[in-house]
């Protein structure tokens, strides 16, 4: 009998024949991999460790993620000496600008909290007692290590950041509109309701956080990308709600000067926004600008922000059409598009580098998004790293206005320190080199492929056809 034939799988007979055809070391390795994958997939969640972020679920009258699930935040209590100092980190993750796009998003962790784990380990430490659970959380992208600032600004390693001992709250982002949505009525899409209530979620998260002990004595509000934009919108609001507690804000990659998508976003999330009805936008900005919806842009909101704010922005960000590696684009290699884009970003950052403002700025030409993570120790201007510049601005109240500009625009820098940047390629971190999608694919390949190696698709019980015993396999037939 010729051709490809599917045979019955008999594990016992397979093992008997495999012992003669597969080397012992290969079989042992295959068995270990299969068992390890099974353990990682089915390992139960243990109680949250002392260094983990604990989940807090918010139930409110007007609160809802896109799919209607309740908003949550994660809280990690700091070390005893600094536990009364608090960093509030607003999660980023892009936007959805149409009902169809938000419907798709509502089925992910960026639009729903139905699958939010009970805790987020800081990182999968090898010597941690709960390492198997931590490793599972890392594979599925559910550790604080995977979030913005996890390997930099918000690391718990003292040698990495001056904020290592602080308490940290991570507000989960699940409304698709930089926590700005104020739409009361549900938007029906594909027969299911969608809720754009990010602003109400944020207020409920903040109120619930402030009820925890210990009460903070100082607060830093931060975020990256769409989370940075949210931090720009909420900066003065937080300062007013917690007064007299001092507040400072850190915006990372929040400025998108060439983007034209925010008008669409505002129309979806805030359909009635105006000077008299724009609860989620900075009040001073709304009163000063002709179009209230323009205050959804971080660079516009920043012009009217009174709370001291430190702005971190790559002059290219991820919008620039020309891709660059993690390296400074020098004057000789700069194209006309490079120069035009950096000028546009530089102008957008003017409220930060203007000498009359209390704000700080670190704007390099290192092509990386969210520098508070991967670029934290790597990007430097005048030999000063981002980590050191922010530390000086916050703790020493130093004037930190560092902007790396093209030679043709340096004379226009005004109060900014027209400097040159150096971008040192960061050491490969697991969060950078192994994104969540890659980890899941590797795990799936292990689970599916290793059994094929361990148990070949053959019927090892020979059949007799004519005078020769024949066994059937995927590859065809073979004579015994």
JSON list of C-alpha atoms in Angstrom, two decimals, residues 88 113 116 416:
[
{"chain": "A", "resi": 88, "resn": "UNK", "atom": "CA", "xyz": [0.84, 56.95, 39.33]},
{"chain": "A", "resi": 113, "resn": "UNK", "atom": "CA", "xyz": [-10.42, 43.69, 32.28]},
{"chain": "A", "resi": 116, "resn": "UNK", "atom": "CA", "xyz": [-6.95, 40.89, 34.41]},
{"chain": "A", "resi": 416, "resn": "UNK", "atom": "CA", "xyz": [16.69, 75.17, 25.48]}
]
